[in-house]
């Protein structure tokens, strides 16, 4: 009955081209034989080989992965708690401040968070001799900004969850902790996993806050890349970028599909259970 | 800080279902984990998010010195000096930095809205399966590295790239009066590149809240208006657009506020002679090692952004309340 929304279709095509053409071009030129990164000189995979023997890159990548793993795990635990507090406990003292505190890191410019954290860590170190700048301070900083993202994801999932399942378990005599671990957490598990993945990639990606909070000898992969990009576009950097984009991109796409499938199966199960009991 | 610790929460509706037989011990148990769930993340944010701002405030009233740390502040706080703030008003680089940042962030927000709104609408109007795919395609670049996506654009904008040369020849062919026949257009290290970088990096932050709002809209309103004889653009102007204002505000704030303090994009793609304030701050901290002035720049930037941040939090809180009920 309605005319095809040609304008919207055009906007979508333009938008997705805007998103993906630069990435595609970068991947294409990572197979360039020429030393000049933007002039095509034939097909070659030599830059990938050079990358695998570059100890600096490997060290930086390993450090980044360790920081991302630790900070994502702690941020997920804290963020799940915060999301639960906001979605389930409607009244507690300081709730307004808490909800403001949780969403503020989402919008706070990174330079402000970065400088305030590093000055705080230095002052704290002066007072109690902890933490030393490096792995610890980077991780603490990453937990702090990732926490907000996990909270938002978990909170919205809890808000859209059917609470009658929890109430049914309570009515049947389950203790609150049992309900939490056997009912609530399994239902919001996709959101918790998504939150962990999000924190992990945010940590792997962060330049500014890491630049402020790192210490001598703790160069993460983004810091390494940042210092290289300043010198210009090079084929080995194209190769490194391609590896990261392809790994992360396919990982997320697969995780997304698996979660979507699990979600569908769970919904079907619930529906069958309801139908069977009628 | 003690005053901010969460109180024992009042009982909620769901607990009235519990039989009395569970007794005092269970009740205490429940209160204990409930308090822990609130207190632990709360304390974390108070320590690692709020306390640092007070340190910055304290250091911004201190005096720089040669040595480690390069600042004297403990003795003077809270009766420190306001010299650092006065200094900000005297040197043109600071207030030009603030103005430049606000200008570029505003332009970027405008273009992000211009590109993001029709995309969000297109996704919201797409059919089920398509919608998930389109959404995943918006989220995917957001998960892959931000730095590398900026880097990808640097490759395209460079004077010798296929994109730059192609664009130049198109312009030379169709709009010869513009380009003046050169073999490339200077795009890198311009404000254009900074705006493009910001729009590109923050576009998902614009699309996602807009999509969330547009997707929830009641389409029967559109149909009613159509039945009453409205043209599609009238339906859009009078129904869709006004109802999507909360999403537009959330998206605009998520782009505008971080963009104002942006550091990576202007230092990689921007002009050296008119830096954005985030870069001024970082240079003050890392290169000049003037911590008090860098802190004062941060405090002033936060002061500039406090109103937009409050607007964002206000709409967030309202949205959360609506979702909870």
Coordinates of C-alpha atoms in Angstrom, one line a residue:
Chain A
X1 CA 0.0 0.0 0.0
X2 CA 2.9 2.4 0.8
X3 CA 5.4 3.6 -1.6
X4 CA 8.9 2.2 -1.2
X5 CA 10.9 4.5 1.1
X6 CA 13.6 5.1 -1.5
X7 CA 15.1 7.9 0.5
X8 CA 15.6 5.6 3.6
X9 CA 17.1 2.9 1.4
X10 CA 19.6 5.4 -0.1
X11 CA 20.5 6.7 3.4
X12 CA 21.2 3.1 4.6
X13 CA 23.4 2.3 1.6
X14 CA 25.3 5.6 1.9
X15 CA 25.6 5.0 5.7
X16 CA 27.0 1.5 5.4
X17 CA 29.4 2.5 2.6
X18 CA 30.6 5.2 5.0
X19 CA 31.2 2.6 7.7
X20 CA 32.8 -0.1 5.6
X21 CA 34.6 1.4 2.6
X22 CA 37.6 2.7 4.6
X23 CA 37.9 -0.7 6.4
X24 CA 37.7 -2.6 3.1
X25 CA 40.3 -0.3 1.5
X26 CA 42.7 -0.8 4.5
X27 CA 42.3 -4.6 4.3
X28 CA 42.9 -4.5 0.5
X29 CA 46.1 -2.4 0.9
X30 CA 47.5 -4.7 3.6
X31 CA 48.2 -7.2 0.8
X32 CA 50.2 -4.5 -1.1
X33 CA 53.7 -5.3 -2.2
X34 CA 54.8 -1.7 -2.4
X35 CA 56.3 0.1 0.5
X36 CA 54.1 3.0 -0.2
X37 CA 50.9 2.2 1.6
X38 CA 48.6 3.8 -0.8
X39 CA 50.0 2.9 -4.2
X40 CA 49.3 -0.6 -5.5
X41 CA 52.4 -2.6 -6.4
X42 CA 51.1 -6.2 -6.6
X43 CA 49.9 -8.9 -4.2
X44 CA 52.0 -9.9 -1.2
X45 CA 51.6 -11.3 2.3
X46 CA 55.1 -10.3 3.4
X47 CA 53.8 -7.7 5.9
X48 CA 51.9 -10.3 7.8
X49 CA 55.1 -12.4 8.1
X50 CA 57.1 -9.4 9.3
X51 CA 54.5 -8.7 11.9
X52 CA 54.7 -12.2 13.5
X53 CA 58.4 -11.6 14.1
X54 CA 58.0 -8.2 15.6
X55 CA 58.6 -8.7 19.3
X56 CA 57.4 -5.2 20.3
X57 CA 54.0 -5.8 18.7
X58 CA 53.7 -9.3 20.3
X59 CA 54.6 -7.9 23.8
X60 CA 52.1 -5.1 23.5
X61 CA 49.4 -7.4 22.3
X62 CA 50.0 -9.8 25.2
X63 CA 49.9 -7.0 27.7
X64 CA 46.7 -5.6 26.2
X65 CA 45.0 -9.0 26.3
X66 CA 45.9 -9.6 29.9
X67 CA 44.6 -6.1 30.9
X68 CA 41.5 -6.6 28.9
X69 CA 40.8 -10.0 30.4
X70 CA 41.2 -8.9 34.0
X71 CA 39.4 -5.6 33.7
X72 CA 36.5 -7.1 31.7
X73 CA 36.0 -9.7 34.3
X74 CA 36.0 -7.4 37.3
X75 CA 33.9 -4.7 35.4
X76 CA 31.3 -7.4 34.5
X77 CA 30.9 -8.4 38.2
X78 CA 30.7 -4.8 39.4
X79 CA 28.5 -3.7 36.5
X80 CA 26.1 -6.6 37.0
X81 CA 25.7 -5.7 40.6
X82 CA 25.1 -2.0 39.7
X83 CA 22.6 -2.9 37.0
X84 CA 20.8 -5.1 39.5
X85 CA 20.7 -2.4 42.1
X86 CA 19.3 0.1 39.7
X87 CA 16.7 -2.3 38.1
X88 CA 15.6 -4.1 41.2
X89 CA 16.0 -2.0 44.3
X90 CA 13.7 1.0 43.6
X91 CA 14.6 2.8 46.8
X92 CA 17.9 3.2 48.6
X93 CA 19.7 6.1 50.1
X94 CA 21.8 7.9 47.4
X95 CA 20.0 6.3 44.5
X96 CA 20.0 9.5 42.4
X97 CA 23.7 10.0 42.9
X98 CA 24.4 6.4 42.1
X99 CA 22.5 6.4 38.8
X100 CA 24.2 9.6 37.8
X101 CA 27.6 8.1 38.8
X102 CA 26.9 5.1 36.7
X103 CA 26.0 6.9 33.5
X104 CA 28.5 9.8 33.8
X105 CA 31.6 7.8 32.6
X106 CA 29.7 7.0 29.4
X107 CA 29.8 10.6 28.3
X108 CA 32.8 12.0 30.2
X109 CA 35.5 13.1 27.8
X110 CA 38.4 10.7 28.1
X111 CA 41.0 13.3 28.7
X112 CA 39.3 14.4 31.9
X113 CA 38.9 10.8 33.2
X114 CA 42.5 10.1 32.2
X115 CA 44.1 13.1 33.9
X116 CA 42.0 12.8 37.0
X117 CA 42.8 9.1 37.4
X118 CA 46.5 9.5 36.9
X119 CA 46.7 12.4 39.4
X120 CA 44.6 10.4 41.8
X121 CA 46.9 7.3 41.5
X122 CA 50.0 9.4 42.0
X123 CA 48.5 11.1 45.1
X124 CA 47.4 7.7 46.4
X125 CA 50.8 6.2 45.8
X126 CA 52.3 9.1 47.7
X127 CA 50.1 8.3 50.7
X128 CA 50.0 4.5 50.9
X129 CA 52.6 3.5 48.4
X130 CA 50.1 1.8 46.1
X131 CA 49.4 1.5 43.1
X132 CA 52.5 1.6 41.0
X133 CA 51.8 3.0 37.5
X134 CA 51.6 0.2 34.9
X135 CA 49.5 -2.9 34.7
X136 CA 47.6 -2.2 37.9
X137 CA 46.7 1.5 37.2
X138 CA 45.7 0.7 33.6
X139 CA 43.5 -2.1 34.8
X140 CA 41.8 0.0 37.5
X141 CA 41.1 2.7 35.0
X142 CA 39.7 0.3 32.5
X143 CA 37.4 -1.3 35.0
X144 CA 36.0 2.2 36.0
X145 CA 34.9 3.1 32.5
X146 CA 33.8 -0.4 31.4
X147 CA 31.6 -0.8 34.4
X148 CA 29.1 1.8 33.1
X149 CA 28.7 0.0 29.8
X150 CA 28.0 -3.4 31.6
X151 CA 25.5 -1.6 33.9
X152 CA 23.5 -0.2 31.0
X153 CA 23.4 -3.5 29.2
X154 CA 22.4 -5.5 32.3
X155 CA 20.0 -3.0 33.6
X156 CA 18.0 -2.8 30.3
X157 CA 17.9 -6.6 30.2
X158 CA 16.6 -6.8 33.7
X159 CA 14.0 -4.1 33.0
X160 CA 12.6 -6.1 30.1
X161 CA 12.7 -9.4 31.9
X162 CA 9.5 -11.1 33.0
X163 CA 9.5 -10.8 36.8
X164 CA 6.7 -13.4 37.4
X165 CA 9.3 -16.1 37.0
X166 CA 11.2 -14.8 40.0
X167 CA 8.1 -14.4 42.0
X168 CA 7.0 -17.9 41.1
X169 CA 10.3 -19.3 42.4
X170 CA 9.9 -17.2 45.6
X171 CA 6.3 -18.5 46.1
X172 CA 7.6 -22.0 45.7
X173 CA 9.9 -21.4 48.7
X174 CA 13.2 -20.5 47.1
X175 CA 15.5 -18.3 49.1
X176 CA 16.4 -15.0 47.4
X177 CA 20.0 -16.1 46.8
X178 CA 18.7 -19.3 45.1
X179 CA 16.4 -17.2 42.9
X180 CA 19.3 -15.0 42.0
X181 CA 21.6 -17.8 41.0
X182 CA 19.1 -20.3 39.6
X183 CA 16.6 -18.0 37.9
X184 CA 17.7 -14.4 37.4
X185 CA 21.3 -14.8 36.4
X186 CA 20.7 -17.5 33.8
X187 CA 18.0 -15.4 32.2
X188 CA 20.2 -12.3 32.0
X189 CA 23.2 -14.4 31.0
X190 CA 23.3 -13.1 27.4
X191 CA 23.4 -9.5 28.7
X192 CA 26.3 -10.4 31.1
X193 CA 28.2 -12.1 28.3
X194 CA 27.6 -9.1 26.0
X195 CA 28.8 -6.8 28.8
X196 CA 31.9 -8.8 29.2
X197 CA 32.7 -8.8 25.5
X198 CA 32.0 -5.1 25.3
X199 CA 34.3 -4.3 28.3
X200 CA 37.0 -6.6 26.7
X201 CA 36.9 -4.7 23.4
X202 CA 36.7 -1.3 25.1
X203 CA 39.8 -2.1 27.1
X204 CA 41.6 -3.5 24.1
X205 CA 40.8 -0.3 22.2
X206 CA 41.5 2.4 24.7
X207 CA 44.2 5.0 23.9
X208 CA 43.6 8.1 25.9
X209 CA 43.0 6.8 29.4
X210 CA 45.8 4.2 28.9
X211 CA 48.2 6.9 27.8
X212 CA 47.6 8.8 31.0
X213 CA 47.6 5.8 33.4
X214 CA 50.4 3.7 31.9
X215 CA 53.9 3.5 33.4
X216 CA 57.4 2.9 32.1
X217 CA 57.6 -0.3 30.1
X218 CA 53.8 -0.9 29.9
X219 CA 53.0 -0.1 26.2
X220 CA 49.7 -1.6 25.2
X221 CA 48.8 -2.4 21.6
X222 CA 46.7 0.8 21.0
X223 CA 49.5 3.0 22.4
X224 CA 51.9 1.2 20.0
X225 CA 49.6 1.7 17.1
X226 CA 48.9 5.4 18.0
X227 CA 52.6 6.2 18.1
X228 CA 53.0 4.5 14.7
X229 CA 50.0 6.1 13.0
X230 CA 51.5 9.5 13.9
X231 CA 54.4 8.7 11.6
X232 CA 52.0 7.9 8.7
X233 CA 50.2 5.0 7.0
X234 CA 52.4 2.0 6.4
X235 CA 51.7 -1.5 5.0
X236 CA 52.7 -3.4 8.1
X237 CA 50.3 -1.3 10.1
X238 CA 47.6 -2.1 7.5
X239 CA 48.3 -5.8 8.1
X240 CA 48.2 -5.4 11.9
X241 CA 44.9 -3.5 11.6
X242 CA 43.5 -6.1 9.3
X243 CA 44.3 -9.0 11.7
X244 CA 42.7 -7.1 14.6
X245 CA 39.6 -6.0 12.7
X246 CA 39.0 -9.5 11.2
X247 CA 39.6 -11.3 14.5
X248 CA 37.4 -9.0 16.6
X249 CA 34.7 -8.6 13.9
X250 CA 34.3 -12.3 13.2
X251 CA 34.4 -13.0 17.0
X252 CA 31.6 -10.6 17.7
X253 CA 29.5 -11.7 14.7
X254 CA 29.8 -15.3 15.8
X255 CA 29.0 -14.5 19.4
X256 CA 26.1 -12.4 18.3
X257 CA 24.6 -15.2 16.2
X258 CA 25.1 -17.8 18.9
X259 CA 23.4 -15.6 21.5
X260 CA 20.6 -14.9 19.2
X261 CA 20.0 -18.6 18.6
X262 CA 20.2 -19.4 22.3
X263 CA 17.8 -16.6 23.0
X264 CA 15.3 -18.0 20.4
X265 CA 15.6 -21.5 21.8
X266 CA 15.0 -20.3 25.3
X267 CA 11.9 -18.3 24.2
X268 CA 10.6 -21.4 22.4
X269 CA 11.2 -23.6 25.5
X270 CA 9.4 -21.1 27.7
X271 CA 6.5 -21.0 25.3
X272 CA 6.2 -24.8 25.1
X273 CA 6.3 -25.1 28.8
X274 CA 3.5 -22.6 29.2
X275 CA 1.5 -24.3 26.4
X276 CA 2.1 -27.7 28.1
X277 CA 0.8 -26.5 31.4
X278 CA -2.4 -25.1 30.1
Chain B
X1 CA 31.5 9.3 52.6
X2 CA 29.8 7.4 55.4
X3 CA 26.6 9.3 54.8
X4 CA 26.5 8.1 51.2
X5 CA 26.6 4.4 52.2
X6 CA 23.4 2.7 51.2
X7 CA 20.8 2.4 53.8
X8 CA 19.1 -0.9 54.7
X9 CA 16.5 -0.9 52.0
X10 CA 12.8 -0.8 52.6
X11 CA 11.0 -4.0 51.9
X12 CA 9.5 -4.4 48.5
X13 CA 6.3 -5.9 47.2
X14 CA 7.8 -9.3 46.3
X15 CA 8.8 -10.1 49.8
X16 CA 5.3 -10.1 51.1
X17 CA 4.8 -13.4 49.3
X18 CA 7.4 -15.1 51.5
X19 CA 6.0 -17.3 54.3
X20 CA 6.9 -16.1 57.8
X21 CA 8.6 -19.5 58.4
X22 CA 11.7 -18.2 56.6
X23 CA 12.5 -16.3 59.8
X24 CA 14.9 -13.7 60.9
X25 CA 18.1 -15.4 59.7
X26 CA 17.0 -15.4 56.1
X27 CA 15.8 -11.9 56.3
X28 CA 19.2 -10.8 57.5
X29 CA 20.9 -12.8 54.8
X30 CA 18.8 -11.1 52.2
X31 CA 19.6 -7.7 53.6
X32 CA 23.3 -8.5 53.6
X33 CA 23.6 -9.5 49.9
X34 CA 21.3 -6.7 48.9
X35 CA 23.5 -4.2 50.7
X36 CA 26.6 -5.7 49.2
X37 CA 25.1 -5.5 45.7
X38 CA 24.6 -1.8 46.1
X39 CA 27.6 -0.9 48.1
X40 CA 30.4 -2.5 46.2
X41 CA 29.9 -0.8 42.8
X42 CA 28.9 2.4 44.6
X43 CA 32.1 2.5 46.6
X44 CA 34.1 1.7 43.5
X45 CA 32.7 4.7 41.6
X46 CA 33.1 7.0 44.6
X47 CA 36.8 6.0 44.9
X48 CA 37.8 5.8 41.3
X49 CA 35.4 8.3 39.7
X50 CA 34.5 11.0 42.2
X51 CA 37.6 11.1 44.4
X52 CA 39.9 11.7 41.4
X53 CA 38.0 14.9 40.5
X54 CA 38.7 16.3 43.9
X55 CA 42.4 15.6 43.4
X56 CA 42.3 17.5 40.1
X57 CA 40.5 20.4 41.8
X58 CA 43.2 20.5 44.5
X59 CA 46.1 20.3 42.0
X60 CA 44.5 23.0 39.8
X61 CA 45.0 25.4 42.7
X62 CA 48.7 24.3 43.2
X63 CA 51.9 25.7 41.9
X64 CA 54.1 24.0 39.4
X65 CA 57.7 23.2 40.4
X66 CA 60.7 21.4 39.0
X67 CA 60.9 17.9 40.5
X68 CA 58.8 14.9 41.2
X69 CA 55.9 15.3 41.4
X70 CA 56.1 18.6 39.5
X71 CA 53.6 20.3 41.7
X72 CA 53.2 21.8 45.2
X73 CA 49.6 21.6 46.4
X74 CA 49.3 19.8 49.8
X75 CA 50.5 22.8 51.8
X76 CA 48.3 25.3 50.0
X77 CA 45.0 23.4 49.6
X78 CA 42.3 24.6 50.1
X79 CA 43.7 28.1 50.2
X80 CA 45.6 27.6 46.9
X81 CA 46.2 30.0 44.1
X82 CA 43.8 30.9 41.3
X83 CA 46.8 31.8 39.1
X84 CA 46.3 28.8 36.9
X85 CA 42.7 29.8 36.1
X86 CA 43.7 33.4 35.4
X87 CA 46.4 32.1 33.1
X88 CA 43.7 30.3 31.1
X89 CA 41.9 33.5 30.4
X90 CA 45.2 35.3 29.4
X91 CA 46.6 33.0 26.8
X92 CA 44.6 32.8 23.6
X93 CA 45.4 29.2 23.0
X94 CA 43.1 28.1 25.8
X95 CA 39.9 29.9 25.1
X96 CA 40.4 29.4 21.3
X97 CA 40.9 25.7 22.1
X98 CA 37.5 25.7 24.0
X99 CA 35.7 27.6 21.2
X100 CA 37.3 25.4 18.5
X101 CA 36.3 22.2 20.4
X102 CA 32.7 23.4 20.9
X103 CA 32.4 24.5 17.3
X104 CA 33.8 21.2 15.8
X105 CA 31.8 19.1 18.3
X106 CA 28.6 20.9 17.4
X107 CA 29.2 20.6 13.6
X108 CA 30.0 16.9 14.0
X109 CA 26.9 16.3 16.1
X110 CA 24.8 18.0 13.4
X111 CA 26.2 15.8 10.7
X112 CA 25.9 12.7 12.8
X113 CA 22.3 13.5 13.3
X114 CA 21.8 14.2 9.6
X115 CA 23.4 10.8 8.6
X116 CA 22.2 8.8 11.6
X117 CA 18.6 9.8 11.7
X118 CA 17.5 8.4 8.3
X119 CA 19.7 5.3 9.0
X120 CA 18.0 4.7 12.4
X121 CA 14.6 5.2 10.8
X122 CA 15.5 2.9 7.9
X123 CA 16.5 0.2 10.4
X124 CA 13.4 0.7 12.6
X125 CA 11.2 0.3 9.5
X126 CA 13.0 -2.7 8.1
X127 CA 11.4 -6.1 8.4
X128 CA 12.4 -8.5 11.2
X129 CA 15.4 -10.4 9.8
X130 CA 16.8 -7.4 7.9
X131 CA 16.5 -5.3 11.0
X132 CA 18.8 -7.6 13.0
X133 CA 21.4 -7.8 10.2
X134 CA 21.3 -4.0 9.8
X135 CA 21.7 -3.5 13.5
X136 CA 24.6 -5.9 13.8
X137 CA 26.3 -4.0 10.9
X138 CA 26.0 -0.7 12.9
X139 CA 27.3 -2.3 16.1
X140 CA 30.1 -4.2 14.4
X141 CA 32.4 -1.2 13.7
X142 CA 31.7 -0.1 17.2
X143 CA 33.2 -3.3 18.5
X144 CA 36.2 -3.3 16.2
X145 CA 39.0 -0.9 17.1
X146 CA 38.1 2.8 17.1
X147 CA 41.8 3.8 16.5
X148 CA 42.1 1.5 13.5
X149 CA 38.9 2.9 12.0
X150 CA 40.3 6.4 12.3
X151 CA 43.5 5.0 10.8
X152 CA 41.5 3.6 7.9
X153 CA 40.2 7.0 7.1
X154 CA 43.6 8.5 7.3
X155 CA 44.6 6.1 4.5
X156 CA 41.7 7.3 2.3
X157 CA 42.1 11.0 2.9
X158 CA 45.8 11.2 2.1
X159 CA 46.9 13.1 -1.0
X160 CA 48.0 10.1 -3.0
X161 CA 45.2 7.7 -2.1
X162 CA 42.8 6.3 -4.7
X163 CA 39.9 7.9 -2.8
X164 CA 41.4 11.4 -2.9
X165 CA 42.5 11.1 -6.5
X166 CA 39.1 9.7 -7.6
X167 CA 37.2 12.4 -5.8
X168 CA 39.5 15.1 -7.3
X169 CA 39.0 13.8 -10.8
X170 CA 35.2 13.6 -10.3
X171 CA 35.2 17.2 -9.1
X172 CA 37.5 18.3 -11.9
X173 CA 35.2 16.7 -14.4
X174 CA 31.8 17.9 -13.2
X175 CA 32.6 21.0 -11.1
X176 CA 35.8 22.4 -12.8
X177 CA 35.1 25.8 -11.3
X178 CA 35.6 24.4 -7.7
X179 CA 38.8 22.4 -7.7
X180 CA 41.0 24.5 -10.0
X181 CA 42.4 21.5 -11.7
X182 CA 44.8 20.3 -9.0
X183 CA 45.6 16.5 -8.8
X184 CA 44.5 16.2 -5.2
X185 CA 42.4 17.9 -2.6
X186 CA 44.1 18.7 0.8
X187 CA 41.8 16.8 3.2
X188 CA 44.2 15.5 5.9
X189 CA 45.2 17.9 8.7
X190 CA 42.1 20.0 8.2
X191 CA 39.1 20.7 10.3
X192 CA 37.1 18.8 7.7
X193 CA 39.1 15.6 8.5
X194 CA 38.5 16.1 12.2
X195 CA 34.7 16.5 11.7
X196 CA 34.7 13.5 9.4
X197 CA 36.7 11.4 11.9
X198 CA 34.4 12.3 14.8
X199 CA 31.2 11.7 12.8
X200 CA 32.5 8.3 11.7
X201 CA 33.7 7.2 15.1
X202 CA 30.6 8.3 17.0
X203 CA 27.9 7.5 14.5
X204 CA 26.8 4.3 16.3
X205 CA 26.3 6.3 19.5
X206 CA 23.8 8.4 17.5
X207 CA 22.1 5.6 15.7
X208 CA 21.5 3.2 18.6
X209 CA 19.5 5.5 21.0
X210 CA 17.6 6.9 18.0
X211 CA 16.8 3.4 16.8
X212 CA 15.6 2.5 20.3
X213 CA 13.2 5.4 20.4
X214 CA 12.0 5.0 16.8
X215 CA 11.4 1.3 17.1
X216 CA 9.1 1.8 20.1
X217 CA 6.9 4.3 18.3
X218 CA 3.3 3.4 17.8
X219 CA 2.8 3.0 14.1
X220 CA -1.0 3.2 14.4
X221 CA -0.6 6.9 14.9
X222 CA 1.0 7.1 11.4
X223 CA -1.8 5.1 9.9
X224 CA -4.4 7.3 11.6
X225 CA -2.8 10.4 10.2
X226 CA -2.6 8.9 6.8
X227 CA -6.2 7.9 6.9
X228 CA -7.0 11.5 7.8
X229 CA -5.2 12.6 4.7
X230 CA -1.7 13.5 5.8
X231 CA 1.1 13.2 3.3
X232 CA 4.1 11.0 4.3
X233 CA 6.3 14.0 5.0
X234 CA 3.5 15.6 7.1
X235 CA 3.3 12.4 9.1
X236 CA 7.1 12.5 9.6
X237 CA 7.1 16.2 10.6
X238 CA 4.1 16.1 12.9
X239 CA 4.3 12.7 14.5
X240 CA 7.6 10.8 14.0
X241 CA 10.0 13.7 14.5
X242 CA 8.4 15.2 17.7
X243 CA 8.1 11.7 19.3
X244 CA 11.7 10.9 18.6
X245 CA 13.1 14.0 20.4
X246 CA 14.3 12.0 23.5
X247 CA 16.3 9.7 21.2
X248 CA 17.8 12.7 19.4
X249 CA 18.8 14.3 22.6
X250 CA 20.4 11.2 24.0
X251 CA 22.3 10.6 20.7
X252 CA 23.4 14.2 20.4
X253 CA 24.7 14.2 23.9
X254 CA 26.6 10.9 23.4
X255 CA 28.3 12.5 20.4
X256 CA 28.7 16.1 21.5
X257 CA 30.1 15.7 25.0
X258 CA 33.0 13.2 24.3
X259 CA 33.7 14.9 21.0
X260 CA 34.3 18.2 22.8
X261 CA 37.2 16.7 24.7
X262 CA 38.4 14.5 21.8
X263 CA 42.1 13.9 21.7
X264 CA 43.0 11.1 19.3
X265 CA 41.2 12.3 16.2
X266 CA 42.4 15.9 16.3
X267 CA 46.0 14.8 17.0
X268 CA 46.0 12.4 14.1
X269 CA 43.9 14.2 11.5
X270 CA 43.7 17.8 12.6
X271 CA 45.5 21.1 12.1
X272 CA 48.4 21.7 14.4
X273 CA 47.7 25.4 14.6
X274 CA 44.2 25.3 16.0
X275 CA 44.1 22.4 18.4
X276 CA 41.0 21.2 20.2
X277 CA 41.0 21.6 24.0
X278 CA 41.6 17.9 24.7
X279 CA 44.9 18.1 22.8
X280 CA 45.8 21.3 24.6
X281 CA 45.2 19.5 27.9
X282 CA 47.3 16.5 27.0
X283 CA 50.2 18.6 25.7
X284 CA 50.1 20.6 28.9
X285 CA 50.3 17.4 30.9
X286 CA 52.7 15.3 28.9
X287 CA 54.9 17.9 27.1
X288 CA 55.0 21.0 29.3
X289 CA 54.5 18.8 32.5
X290 CA 52.5 21.6 33.9
X291 CA 50.1 19.7 36.1
X292 CA 48.3 22.6 37.7
X293 CA 47.5 24.2 34.4
X294 CA 46.5 20.9 32.8
X295 CA 44.2 20.4 35.9
X296 CA 42.7 23.8 35.5
X297 CA 42.0 23.1 31.8
X298 CA 40.2 19.9 32.8
X299 CA 38.2 21.7 35.5
X300 CA 37.2 24.4 33.1
X301 CA 36.3 21.8 30.4
X302 CA 34.2 20.0 32.9
X303 CA 32.5 23.2 33.9
X304 CA 31.6 23.9 30.2
X305 CA 30.2 20.4 29.9
X306 CA 28.3 20.2 33.1
X307 CA 25.1 21.4 31.7
X308 CA 25.0 19.0 28.7
X309 CA 26.0 16.2 31.1
X310 CA 23.1 17.1 33.4
X311 CA 20.7 17.2 30.4
X312 CA 21.9 13.7 29.4
X313 CA 21.5 12.3 32.9
X314 CA 18.1 13.8 33.2
X315 CA 16.9 12.1 30.0
X316 CA 18.6 8.9 31.0
X317 CA 16.9 8.8 34.4
X318 CA 13.5 9.5 32.9
X319 CA 14.1 6.8 30.3
X320 CA 15.2 4.3 33.1
X321 CA 12.1 5.2 35.2
X322 CA 9.9 4.5 32.2
X323 CA 11.6 1.2 31.5
X324 CA 11.2 0.2 35.1
X325 CA 7.4 0.8 35.3

